[in-house]
Steps between C-alpha positions, in 0.01 A plus 500: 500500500360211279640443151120631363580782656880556414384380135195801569713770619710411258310519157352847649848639597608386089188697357620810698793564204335691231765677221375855568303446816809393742476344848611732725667338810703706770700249653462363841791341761293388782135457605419852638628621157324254290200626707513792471530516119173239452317744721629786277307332184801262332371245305772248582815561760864448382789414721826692449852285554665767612261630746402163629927434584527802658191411709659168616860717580661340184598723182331434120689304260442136560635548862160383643444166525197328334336384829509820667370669154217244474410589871472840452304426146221258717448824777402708216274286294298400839457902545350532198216406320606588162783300250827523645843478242828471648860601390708213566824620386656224259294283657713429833687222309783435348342221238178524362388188722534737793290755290227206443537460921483850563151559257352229734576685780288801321250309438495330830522863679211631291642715217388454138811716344869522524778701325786321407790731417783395274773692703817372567618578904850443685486175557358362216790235290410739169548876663752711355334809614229751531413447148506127550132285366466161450511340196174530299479085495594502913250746553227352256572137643415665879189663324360184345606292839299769659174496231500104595506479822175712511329297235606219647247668818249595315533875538534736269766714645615783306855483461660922446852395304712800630783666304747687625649627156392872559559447898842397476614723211564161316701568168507786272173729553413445137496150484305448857160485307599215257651315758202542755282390219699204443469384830127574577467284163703231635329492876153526387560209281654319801146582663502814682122724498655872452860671531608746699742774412615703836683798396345563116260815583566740182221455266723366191631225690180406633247552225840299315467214745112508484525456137769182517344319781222296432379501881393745770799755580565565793718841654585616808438864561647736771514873477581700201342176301162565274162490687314185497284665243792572297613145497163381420521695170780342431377163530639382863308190638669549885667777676659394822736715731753292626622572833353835495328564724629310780814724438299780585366339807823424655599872387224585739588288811875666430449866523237442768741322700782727409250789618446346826843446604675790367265767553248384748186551311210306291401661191641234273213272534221751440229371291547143528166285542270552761582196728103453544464405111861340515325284810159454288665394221672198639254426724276321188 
C-alpha cells in the first residue's frame, strides 16, 4: 500500500470515532476472521493480541515477538479492504526506539492504528506484579516515540493509549478514576489520538471517564456489558471486544473435538458456515 493510501485509509479510519456514535470493531486474529467480519458490514477490522498469540501457538502478554505480530498484522490488512488497527501490546519493545521500529513495521504491513498498552508483564525490569504499569513519563515517552515515528511517515495513524487501571484492579477502587484520568491527560499530551479503558463497563465509570478525557473513549465489551446502544448514550467513541470472540471459536473446535473422540458423534459443529459461501468468500 502507498503512503496516499495509508495516509487515506488512515484519515477515514480517524473520522470513524464519533463521542456518541462509536466504531464498532469485533476483533479479528487472522485473515479468514478479518474476512469474515468486513463481509459482515465492519467499518474498519481490529486485531486482538491475545487472539493473534494464540494463533501463532504463543500465549498474550508480550510473549509474541514483534516480527511474528507484524506478520500476522500484514495477512489481515491485504484481506481487507477497509482500515485495519492493530494491538501491539507495549509496543514489542523494551525502549521507546523499539516502539518507533515497531510503528514502522505497522505502517510498512498496512495498518493505520495500534494500541499501545501501559501494562507491566514478567519480564519487564519495573514488574512487581499483576498490578504492575509503567510509569506515566515511561509510558508517555513510548507514546510520543510512537506519534513521531508516524509523522515522521506521513501517516496519520491513530494511536489507542491503553490503560489497564480498571483491568488490573490497579489501586484502591475509588481512586482508579482520578488516576486513569491522570494518565489519559498525560499520554494524550505525549501524542496519543484516544484512550482505551478495558475493564471500565458500569455507566459511572464510563460516563466519568467520558467526561475527563478530552479524546475518543474507547471500552471493551464482552457479555453482561451495556449494548452498543447503551454505550453510545453514554458518550463511547469505540467499543472493541478483545479476544472475544476468538475465545469462543476455539471453545467451538474444543467441544467438537471432545465430541468426536469421546462419544463418536458430530453435532458440535452444527450451524457453522456453509463451506460454498466460506469458498465464495475467499475466492474474491
Amino acid at each position: 500500500m502507498t503512503t496516499t493510501n495509508l495516509r487515506d485509509h488512515a484519515l477515514s479510519f480517524r473520522a470513524l470515532h464519533v463521542a456518541g456514535r462509536p466504531l464498532v470493531l469485533p476483533n479479528a486474529w487472522d485473515a479468514a476472521s478479518a474476512r469474515l467480519i468486513e463481509a459482515a458490514g465492519a467499518a474498519a477490522v481490529a486485531t486482538t493480541s491475545a487472539g493473534v498469540a494464540w494463533d501463532l501457538g504463543a500465549a498474550d502478554g508480550d510473549r509474541l515477538g514483534g516480527d511474528r505480530a507484524l506478520g500476522a498484522v500484514a495477512r489481515i490488512a491485504a484481506a481487507v479492504a477497509v482500515p485495519v488497527t492493530a494491538d501491539i501490546e507495549s509496543g514489542y519493545a523494551a525502549d521507546p526506539a523499539g516502539v518507533a521500529r515497531t510503528v514502522r513495521g505497522v505502517l510498512a504491513a498496512g495498518a493505520v492504528g495500534v494500541n499501545i498498552e501501559d501494562a507491566l508483564y514478567e519480564g519487564d525490569a519495573e514488574y512487581e506484579g499483576p498490578a504492575s504499569l509503567r510509569t506515566v513519563a515511561g509510558q508517555a515517552e513510548r507514546i510520543a516515540a510512537a506519534r513521531a515515528a508516524a509523522d515522521a511517515a506521513g501517516v496519520p495513524l491513530f494511536v489507542n493509549a491503553r490503560i489497564d487501571t480498571y483491568l488490573r484492579g490497579v489501586g484502591k477502587p475509588a481512586d482508579r478514576a482520578g488516576v486513569t484520568l491522570e494518565r489519559a491527560a498525560a499520554f494524550l499530551a505525549a501524542g496519543a489520538d484516544g484512550i482505551f479503558v478495558p475493564g471500565a463497563v458500569d455507566s459511572g465509570t464510563v460516563s466519568t471517564l467520558v467526561e475527563g478525557i478530552d479524546a475518543p473513549l474507547n471500552v471493551m465489551a464482552g457479555p453482561g456489558a451495556p449494548t452498543v446502544a447503551e454505550f453510545a448514550g453514554l458518550g463511547v467513541a469505540r467499543i472493541s471486544v478483545g479476544s472475544g470472540i476468538a475465545q469462543a471459536a476455539h471453545a467451538v473446535v474444543r467441544e467438537a473435538a471432545r465430541e468426536l473422540l469421546a462419544e463418536g458423534t458430530y453435532a458440535s459443529p452444527a450451524g457453522g458456515l456453509d463451506y460454498g459461501e466460506l469458498n465464495t468468500l475467499f475466492a474474491g
